[in-house]
Short mmCIF file of C-alpha atoms in Angstrom, two decimals:
data_model
loop_
_atom_site.label_atom_id
_atom_site.label_comp_id
_atom_site.label_asym_id
_atom_site.label_seq_id
_atom_site.Cartn_x
_atom_site.Cartn_y
_atom_site.Cartn_z
CA MET A 716 79.88 -107.92 152.35
CA THR A 717 80.21 -107.01 148.73
CA GLN A 718 76.55 -106.31 148.50
CA ASN A 719 76.66 -104.07 151.58
CA LEU A 720 79.72 -102.15 149.98
CA LEU A 721 78.00 -101.66 146.61
CA ILE A 722 74.77 -100.26 148.50
CA LEU A 723 77.01 -97.91 150.44
CA PHE A 724 78.71 -96.67 147.38
CA LEU A 725 75.45 -96.00 145.39
CA SER A 726 73.95 -94.27 148.41
CA ILE A 727 76.85 -91.98 148.52
CA PHE A 728 77.71 -91.35 145.03
CA LEU A 729 74.52 -91.51 143.06
CA SER A 730 72.43 -88.39 143.03
CA SER A 731 69.88 -88.83 140.28
CA TYR A 732 66.77 -91.05 139.88
CA ILE A 733 65.47 -91.65 136.32
CA PHE A 734 61.65 -91.95 136.11
CA ALA A 735 59.42 -92.49 133.18
CA ASP A 736 59.25 -89.82 130.48
CA ASN A 737 56.67 -87.18 130.91
CA VAL A 738 57.04 -84.99 127.77
CA ILE A 739 58.50 -86.28 124.45
CA MET A 740 59.27 -83.76 121.68
CA LYS A 741 59.02 -84.55 117.98
CA ASP A 742 62.81 -84.46 117.76
CA GLY A 743 63.09 -87.28 120.30
CA THR A 744 63.95 -85.02 123.18
CA ALA A 745 62.50 -86.39 126.57
CA TYR A 746 61.85 -84.32 129.74
CA GLU A 747 61.57 -86.64 132.59
CA ASN A 748 59.85 -86.41 135.94
CA VAL A 749 58.46 -82.85 135.39
CA LYS A 750 55.14 -81.30 136.25
CA THR A 751 53.22 -80.08 133.24
CA SER A 752 50.56 -77.49 132.56
CA ILE A 753 48.92 -76.68 129.28
CA GLU A 754 48.65 -73.20 127.95
CA GLU A 755 47.11 -71.94 124.60
CA ASN A 756 50.25 -72.24 122.55
CA TYR A 757 52.64 -73.86 125.04
CA ILE A 758 53.19 -76.60 127.31
CA SER A 759 55.01 -75.45 130.41
CA ILE A 760 57.14 -77.82 132.50
CA ILE A 761 58.69 -77.42 135.91
CA PHE A 762 61.74 -79.53 136.77
CA PRO A 763 62.56 -80.78 140.29
CA SER A 764 64.91 -77.78 140.61
CA ARG A 765 61.86 -75.59 140.12
CA VAL A 766 63.13 -74.16 136.86
CA LYS A 767 60.30 -73.50 134.39
CA LYS A 768 60.42 -73.94 130.68
CA LYS A 769 57.88 -73.33 128.06
CA LEU A 770 57.72 -75.69 125.00
CA PRO A 771 55.74 -74.83 121.85
CA LYS A 772 52.80 -77.02 121.96
CA LYS A 773 53.13 -78.03 118.23
CA MET A 774 56.63 -79.39 118.90
CA VAL A 775 55.34 -81.81 121.63
CA LYS A 776 54.70 -85.32 120.33
CA THR A 777 53.34 -87.20 123.40
CA LEU A 778 52.62 -86.51 127.09
CA LYS A 779 52.61 -89.06 129.81
CA ILE A 780 50.80 -88.02 133.11
CA GLN A 781 51.78 -89.42 136.39
CA PRO A 782 52.68 -88.14 139.77
CA VAL A 783 56.35 -86.82 139.99
CA LYS A 784 58.73 -88.32 142.38
CA TRP A 785 60.82 -85.42 143.75
CA PRO A 786 63.10 -85.40 146.80
CA THR A 787 60.88 -82.76 148.41
CA ILE A 788 57.62 -84.86 147.89
CA ILE A 789 58.19 -87.52 150.75
CA ALA A 790 55.59 -86.73 153.43
CA LYS A 791 52.16 -88.66 152.99
CA LYS A 792 50.26 -85.19 152.54
CA ASP A 793 52.73 -84.07 149.84
CA ILE A 794 52.40 -87.56 148.03
CA GLU A 795 48.51 -87.32 148.09
CA GLU A 796 48.60 -83.83 146.92
CA GLU A 797 50.82 -84.76 143.92
CA ARG A 798 48.39 -87.63 143.17
CA ILE A 799 45.38 -85.33 143.15
CA ARG A 800 47.30 -82.77 140.94
CA ALA A 801 48.04 -85.44 138.47
CA ILE A 802 44.50 -86.68 138.18
CA GLU A 803 42.91 -83.20 138.04
CA PHE A 804 45.16 -82.51 135.09
CA VAL A 805 43.82 -85.56 133.30
CA MET A 806 40.09 -84.62 134.21
CA GLU A 807 40.54 -80.97 133.16
CA HIS A 808 42.22 -81.68 129.83
CA SER A 809 39.70 -84.12 128.18
CA ARG A 810 41.72 -84.24 124.84
CA TRP A 811 44.69 -85.72 126.66
CA GLN A 812 42.84 -88.28 128.46
CA PRO A 813 43.70 -91.83 127.74
CA LYS A 814 41.91 -93.87 125.14
CA GLU A 815 39.56 -96.53 126.13
CA GLN A 816 42.19 -99.37 125.25
CA GLN A 817 44.76 -97.53 127.48
CA LYS A 818 42.67 -97.49 130.61
CA PRO A 819 43.37 -100.07 133.32
CA ARG A 820 40.27 -102.41 133.87
CA LEU A 821 39.25 -101.97 137.55
CA ALA A 822 37.14 -104.41 139.46
CA ILE A 823 35.70 -103.17 142.76
CA PHE A 824 35.06 -105.72 145.50
CA PRO A 825 32.13 -104.57 147.88
CA PHE A 826 33.84 -102.95 150.90
CA GLU A 827 33.55 -104.92 154.02
CA ALA A 828 31.22 -103.68 156.86
CA GLY A 829 33.40 -103.23 159.88
CA LYS A 830 32.50 -102.17 163.36
CA GLY A 831 29.57 -99.85 163.81
CA ILE A 832 28.22 -100.11 160.25
CA SER A 833 25.63 -102.15 158.46
CA GLU A 834 25.85 -104.12 155.23
CA ALA A 835 23.49 -101.64 153.58
CA GLU A 836 25.67 -98.57 154.62
CA ALA A 837 28.80 -100.25 153.46
CA LYS A 838 27.18 -101.08 150.14
CA LEU A 839 26.11 -97.43 149.82
CA TYR A 840 29.47 -96.09 150.36
CA SER A 841 30.89 -98.68 147.95
CA LYS A 842 28.41 -97.44 145.29
CA LEU A 843 29.37 -93.85 146.03
CA ILE A 844 33.13 -94.60 145.55
CA LYS A 845 32.53 -96.48 142.43
CA THR A 846 30.55 -93.50 140.88
CA SER A 847 33.20 -91.06 141.89
CA LEU A 848 35.78 -93.33 140.33
CA ILE A 849 34.00 -93.42 137.02
CA GLN A 850 33.99 -89.65 137.03
CA LYS A 851 37.82 -89.55 137.13
CA ARG A 852 37.75 -91.11 133.41
CA ILE A 853 41.06 -93.32 133.88
CA PHE A 854 39.28 -96.56 134.61
CA ARG A 855 37.50 -99.16 132.71
CA ILE A 856 35.19 -100.30 135.48
CA ILE A 857 34.22 -104.01 135.43
CA ASP A 858 30.46 -104.51 135.19
CA GLU A 859 29.02 -104.75 138.63
CA THR A 860 26.47 -107.35 137.63
CA SER A 861 28.88 -109.62 136.09
CA PHE A 862 31.46 -109.25 138.97
CA THR A 863 28.61 -109.78 141.60
CA LYS A 864 27.41 -112.77 139.77
CA ALA A 865 30.66 -114.47 139.56
CA LEU A 866 31.27 -113.82 143.25
CA ASN A 867 27.97 -115.38 144.27
CA ASP A 868 28.53 -118.15 141.87
CA LYS A 869 31.71 -119.16 143.61
CA LYS A 870 30.51 -118.07 147.03
CA CYS A 871 33.41 -115.64 147.21
CA LYS A 872 33.78 -113.83 150.47
CA ASP A 873 37.45 -112.92 150.73
CA LYS A 874 40.04 -110.90 148.79
CA LYS A 875 42.03 -113.91 147.54
CA CYS A 876 38.94 -115.33 145.87
CA ALA A 877 38.11 -111.87 144.50
CA GLU A 878 41.50 -111.50 142.95
CA ASP A 879 41.05 -114.87 141.11
CA ILE A 880 37.59 -113.85 139.71
CA ALA A 881 38.90 -110.34 138.67
CA SER A 882 41.62 -111.95 136.81
CA GLU A 883 39.11 -114.27 134.92
CA LEU A 884 37.30 -110.94 134.02
CA LYS A 885 40.53 -109.64 132.65
CA ALA A 886 40.91 -106.99 135.24
CA ASN A 887 44.17 -105.20 135.88
CA LYS A 888 43.45 -103.82 139.25
CA LEU A 889 41.29 -104.74 142.16
CA LEU A 890 39.89 -102.23 144.79
CA THR A 891 39.05 -103.71 148.03
CA GLY A 892 38.60 -102.14 151.46
CA SER A 893 36.60 -101.91 154.63
CA ILE A 894 34.33 -99.29 156.24
CA THR A 895 34.17 -98.56 160.03
CA HIS A 896 32.18 -96.27 162.11
CA ILE A 897 33.55 -95.01 165.29
CA ARG A 898 31.73 -92.39 167.29
CA ASP A 899 30.92 -89.52 164.93
CA SER A 900 33.36 -90.52 161.96
CA PHE A 901 33.50 -93.03 159.16
CA TYR A 902 36.97 -94.66 158.46
CA ILE A 903 37.38 -95.94 154.91
CA ASN A 904 40.49 -98.16 154.11
CA ALA A 905 41.28 -99.21 150.53
CA ASP A 906 43.74 -101.34 148.89
CA VAL A 907 44.62 -101.08 145.25
CA VAL A 908 45.85 -104.59 144.16
CA ASP A 909 47.64 -105.53 140.96
CA ILE A 910 46.01 -108.57 139.46
CA GLN A 911 49.07 -109.75 137.67
CA THR A 912 51.50 -109.71 140.50
CA LYS A 913 48.89 -110.38 143.23
CA SER A 914 50.38 -107.64 145.28
CA ILE A 915 49.10 -104.28 146.80
CA ASP A 916 50.15 -101.25 144.78
CA PHE A 917 49.18 -98.95 147.56
CA SER A 918 46.75 -98.17 150.42
CA GLU A 919 44.71 -95.19 151.25
CA THR A 920 42.57 -94.31 154.32
CA ILE A 921 40.04 -91.41 154.68
CA VAL A 922 38.21 -90.18 157.82
CA ILE A 923 34.68 -88.78 157.16
CA ASN A 924 32.90 -86.92 159.73
CA ASN A 925 29.08 -87.58 159.92
CA LYS A 926 28.35 -83.82 159.63
CA GLY A 927 31.06 -83.19 157.18
CA ASP A 928 31.04 -82.87 153.30
CA ILE A 929 30.66 -86.61 152.55
CA SER A 930 30.43 -86.15 148.86
CA GLY A 931 33.41 -83.94 148.83
CA SER A 932 35.48 -86.30 151.01
CA ILE A 933 34.70 -89.35 148.95
CA ASP A 934 35.72 -87.16 145.75
CA THR A 935 39.13 -86.46 147.35
CA PHE A 936 39.60 -89.90 148.36
CA THR A 937 38.88 -91.32 144.65
CA LYS A 938 41.25 -88.62 143.33
CA VAL A 939 44.00 -89.92 145.62
CA ILE A 940 43.14 -93.53 144.51
CA ALA A 941 43.11 -92.72 140.78
CA GLY A 942 46.26 -90.45 140.95
CA GLY A 943 48.08 -93.25 142.93
CA THR A 944 47.10 -95.84 140.18
CA LEU A 945 48.82 -93.56 137.48
CA GLU A 946 52.05 -94.30 139.30
CA PHE A 947 51.64 -97.86 138.55
CA TRP A 948 49.81 -97.71 135.25
CA SER A 949 51.00 -95.00 132.92
CA TYR A 950 49.86 -94.06 129.46
CA GLU A 951 50.98 -91.79 126.65
CA THR A 952 48.73 -89.49 124.83
CA ILE A 953 49.49 -88.12 121.28
CA ASN A 954 49.44 -84.39 121.18
CA PRO A 955 46.00 -83.38 119.74
CA ASP A 956 47.30 -80.04 118.85
CA GLN A 957 50.42 -80.88 116.82
CA GLY A 958 48.70 -80.20 113.51
CA GLU A 959 47.87 -82.51 110.72
CA PRO A 960 50.77 -84.80 109.73
CA SER A 961 52.34 -84.23 106.44
CA HIS A 962 52.48 -86.83 103.61
CA ILE A 963 55.51 -85.53 102.17
CA PRO A 964 57.98 -87.91 104.24
CA TYR A 965 55.92 -91.02 102.84
CA LEU A 966 55.55 -89.62 99.33
CA TRP A 967 59.32 -89.12 98.70
CA ARG A 968 60.20 -92.38 100.17
CA SER A 969 57.60 -94.18 97.90
CA ALA A 970 59.12 -92.15 95.00
CA VAL A 971 62.49 -93.55 95.70
CA PHE A 972 61.19 -97.11 96.07
CA PRO A 973 57.58 -98.13 95.96
CA GLY A 974 56.39 -99.53 99.29
CA TRP A 975 59.14 -97.68 101.35
CA GLY A 976 56.67 -94.77 102.29
CA GLN A 977 53.88 -97.35 103.28
CA PHE A 978 56.29 -99.07 105.49
CA HIS A 979 57.27 -95.74 107.06
CA GLN A 980 53.55 -95.13 107.60
CA ASN A 981 53.44 -98.40 109.53
CA ARG A 982 51.29 -100.09 106.84
CA LYS A 983 53.46 -103.02 106.41
CA TRP A 984 51.30 -105.25 104.36
CA SER A 985 50.84 -102.45 101.70
CA GLY A 986 54.47 -101.99 101.81
CA PHE A 987 55.08 -105.51 101.22
CA LEU A 988 52.62 -105.50 98.25
CA TYR A 989 53.90 -102.46 96.60
CA SER A 990 57.43 -103.58 96.79
CA GLY A 991 56.78 -107.10 95.71
CA PHE A 992 54.56 -105.83 92.71
CA TYR A 993 57.17 -103.32 91.62
CA VAL A 994 60.18 -105.82 91.87
CA SER A 995 58.05 -108.44 89.91
CA GLY A 996 57.23 -105.63 87.41
CA LEU A 997 60.86 -104.83 87.03
CA ALA A 998 61.73 -108.52 86.56
CA TYR A 999 58.80 -108.88 83.90
CA ILE A 1000 60.19 -105.81 81.97
CA ALA A 1001 63.73 -107.44 82.03
CA SER A 1002 62.29 -110.70 80.82
CA LYS A 1003 60.35 -109.10 77.96
CA ASN A 1004 63.07 -106.86 76.89
CA GLY A 1005 65.38 -109.88 76.66
CA THR A 1006 62.63 -111.50 74.49
CA TYR A 1007 62.49 -108.31 72.34
CA GLN A 1008 66.44 -108.24 71.88
CA ASN A 1009 66.26 -111.87 70.78
CA LYS A 1010 63.53 -111.24 68.13
CA TYR A 1011 65.22 -108.05 67.08
CA ASN A 1012 68.43 -109.78 66.35
CA SER A 1013 66.53 -112.64 64.56
CA TYR A 1014 64.76 -109.97 62.36
CA LYS A 1015 68.07 -108.30 61.53
CA ALA A 1016 69.50 -111.66 60.59
CA SER A 1017 66.41 -112.25 58.19
CA MET A 1018 66.66 -108.85 56.72
CA THR A 1019 70.38 -109.77 55.90
CA PHE A 1020 69.44 -113.02 54.33
CA PHE A 1021 66.54 -111.30 52.32
CA TYR A 1022 68.87 -108.66 50.87
CA SER A 1023 71.47 -111.32 49.94
CA SER A 1024 68.89 -113.42 48.19
CA PHE A 1025 68.68 -110.87 45.43
CA LEU A 1026 72.27 -111.87 44.55
CA THR A 1027 70.86 -115.30 43.48
CA PRO A 1028 68.87 -116.12 40.39
CA SER A 1029 66.66 -118.56 42.36
CA GLU A 1030 63.04 -117.13 42.78
CA SER A 1031 62.15 -119.76 45.46
CA VAL A 1032 65.17 -118.45 47.62
CA LYS A 1033 63.92 -114.87 47.27
CA LEU A 1034 60.21 -116.04 48.14
CA PHE A 1035 61.48 -117.92 51.10
CA SER A 1036 63.63 -115.11 52.42
CA LEU A 1037 60.65 -112.53 52.09
CA LEU A 1038 58.27 -114.91 54.00
CA GLU A 1039 60.86 -115.40 56.67
CA THR A 1040 61.53 -111.73 57.04
CA GLU A 1041 57.88 -111.05 57.40
CA ALA A 1042 57.38 -113.80 60.16
CA LYS A 1043 60.35 -112.30 61.98
CA ASN A 1044 58.94 -108.83 61.80
CA LYS A 1045 55.59 -110.01 63.09
CA ASP A 1046 57.40 -111.79 66.11
CA LEU A 1047 59.47 -108.52 66.62
CA LYS A 1048 56.23 -106.44 66.86
CA GLN A 1049 54.51 -108.84 69.36
CA ALA A 1050 57.68 -108.71 71.54
CA SER A 1051 57.58 -105.01 71.32
CA ARG A 1052 53.95 -104.89 72.33
CA SER A 1053 54.70 -107.43 75.35
CA ALA A 1054 57.49 -105.11 76.41
CA GLU A 1055 55.31 -101.96 76.40
CA ILE A 1056 52.66 -103.81 78.44
CA ALA A 1057 55.31 -104.76 80.98
CA VAL A 1058 56.56 -101.16 81.20
CA GLY A 1059 52.79 -99.76 81.53
CA ILE A 1060 52.00 -102.32 84.20
CA THR A 1061 55.12 -101.51 86.33
CA ALA A 1062 54.47 -97.72 85.62
CA ALA A 1063 50.86 -98.12 86.87
CA ILE A 1064 52.08 -99.90 90.04
CA TYR A 1065 54.63 -97.04 90.61
CA VAL A 1066 51.93 -94.17 90.13
CA ILE A 1067 49.34 -95.94 92.32
CA ASN A 1068 51.95 -96.37 95.05
CA LEU A 1069 52.57 -92.69 94.91
CA ILE A 1070 48.86 -91.96 94.99
CA ASP A 1071 48.36 -94.11 98.04
CA ALA A 1072 51.38 -92.57 99.89
CA LEU A 1073 49.75 -89.10 99.06
CA ILE A 1074 46.13 -89.60 99.82
CA VAL A 1075 45.64 -92.43 102.47
CA PRO A 1076 45.05 -90.91 105.84
CA ILE A 1077 47.86 -91.03 108.20
CA ARG A 1078 47.11 -93.27 111.24
CA LYS A 1079 47.43 -91.62 114.56
CA SER A 1080 48.27 -94.66 116.46
CA THR A 1081 47.70 -94.79 120.07
CA PRO A 1082 50.73 -95.77 122.13
CA GLU A 1083 50.39 -98.83 124.11
CA ALA A 1084 49.91 -98.43 127.92
CA ASN A 1085 52.89 -99.33 130.03
CA VAL A 1086 51.54 -102.00 132.08
CA GLN A 1087 53.29 -102.55 135.45
CA ILE A 1088 55.94 -99.87 136.53
CA GLY A 1089 58.66 -101.53 138.31
CA SER A 1090 58.53 -105.00 136.62
CA PRO A 1091 61.92 -106.86 136.49
CA SER A 1092 63.99 -105.98 133.50
CA PRO A 1093 67.28 -107.57 132.49
CA GLY A 1094 70.19 -106.00 134.42
CA MET A 1095 70.62 -104.71 137.88
CA ASN A 1096 67.36 -103.58 139.42
CA PHE A 1097 67.58 -101.39 142.68
CA ASN A 1098 64.75 -101.14 145.31
CA PHE A 1099 64.47 -98.75 148.16
CA PHE A 1100 61.81 -98.11 150.61
CA PRO A 1101 61.53 -94.67 152.30
CA ASP A 1102 60.96 -95.36 155.96
CA ASN A 1103 58.29 -92.60 156.47
CA SER A 1104 56.18 -93.12 153.20
CA GLY A 1105 56.10 -96.86 152.52
CA SER A 1106 56.36 -96.23 148.67
CA VAL A 1107 58.32 -98.37 146.53
CA PHE A 1108 60.47 -96.93 143.77
CA GLN A 1109 62.55 -98.97 141.40
CA SER A 1110 64.74 -98.43 138.26
CA SER A 1111 66.95 -100.41 136.23
CA LYS A 1112 69.41 -97.60 135.76
CA VAL A 1113 70.29 -95.23 138.85
CA PHE A 1114 68.45 -94.20 141.86
CA TYR A 1115 68.03 -91.23 144.00
CA PRO A 1116 68.95 -91.26 147.60
CA ALA A 1117 66.55 -88.78 149.43
CA PRO A 1118 68.09 -87.06 152.42
CA LEU A 1119 66.38 -89.38 154.76
CA ARG A 1120 67.10 -93.07 155.62
CA TYR A 1121 66.20 -95.82 153.20
CA ASN A 1122 65.99 -99.59 153.23
CA LEU A 1123 67.87 -100.40 150.00
CA SER A 1124 68.59 -103.67 148.04
CA TYR A 1125 69.37 -104.71 144.55
CA THR A 1126 68.73 -107.80 142.46
CA MET A 1127 70.30 -109.21 139.24
CA TYR A 1128 67.97 -110.30 136.38
CA PHE A 1129 69.14 -112.17 133.30
#
């Protein structure tokens, strides 16, 4: 009863759904769930309200490309068009494409030959789909030879077995499907399976007429597959046009305290070394300064004794005081040199630390790919399923109730 009341309350009063960030500015401002387009000096964004905003390109830090989830995009055709828009953006702007380590590893299980189609024809269509997916530039396709060999070695014939082998080959996603020929049309059905959760992310179907544009139809089909994958596997790209980063923030920090600039530059080992050497140098200076002060006090005492020896008639006392003073003076000079060396070493560490902060190239680190969107996180997680689309949307914060009926539930994770 309590759960039903909570669901009713949420569906009535909550009116916004928080999705992953799309555009992150250098000042930390995040624009969420927006459509983006890149111009010469600006990145334009469109909000769900259709309001447009232009952002200076050099002020943008990172960009995450994935299909938006707006209340107006609920029909299957609209969802497919949005997936195509997202992948075409990635394909068009090569400098904003994911790095190799950010791309999901995709294993392609040979499509099953259904009614009215031979194994050779099914294999041909599978190759056409694979080639088209490679051209989308967001996947790392598992080597076909390795995958086929593993399938044959284990006599693998079904999807469950293929999932296990794909997992062994460290794939993130598995593409499976079937091809059927009825009258003058080919029907291609495909499932994108998440290897970690062993669940289907989404499914797509395309009908290709024998006399139609087969190549163009497969291209559209694979765009929908690739764009749909971006809903479940997102990545962030550092803005390639934000200009060369400045060393000043690292330089002044290293000037305040050696190693701090290196820490800020995400070079932790260098930061530890410079900080450790500098602190050790300060301790060494303090130690040598203490030794110098002791030697200086001893020398002053010997000088006092030397001067007072002239008040006595004994020549042996005068000679002894002179030798004592010379020995103390020698010790004092040695202590002074040691203190100067300590200061020199510490100063060298400080200067090298500044040079290091100034000239070492700044690493433009690649953000990690956000592996599975919708994975459980601590707190209350909401799930709702639009009756007419079959898509699953989830957030640990709040949700958007579309103006249609939804099946909704929530789960507590600790």
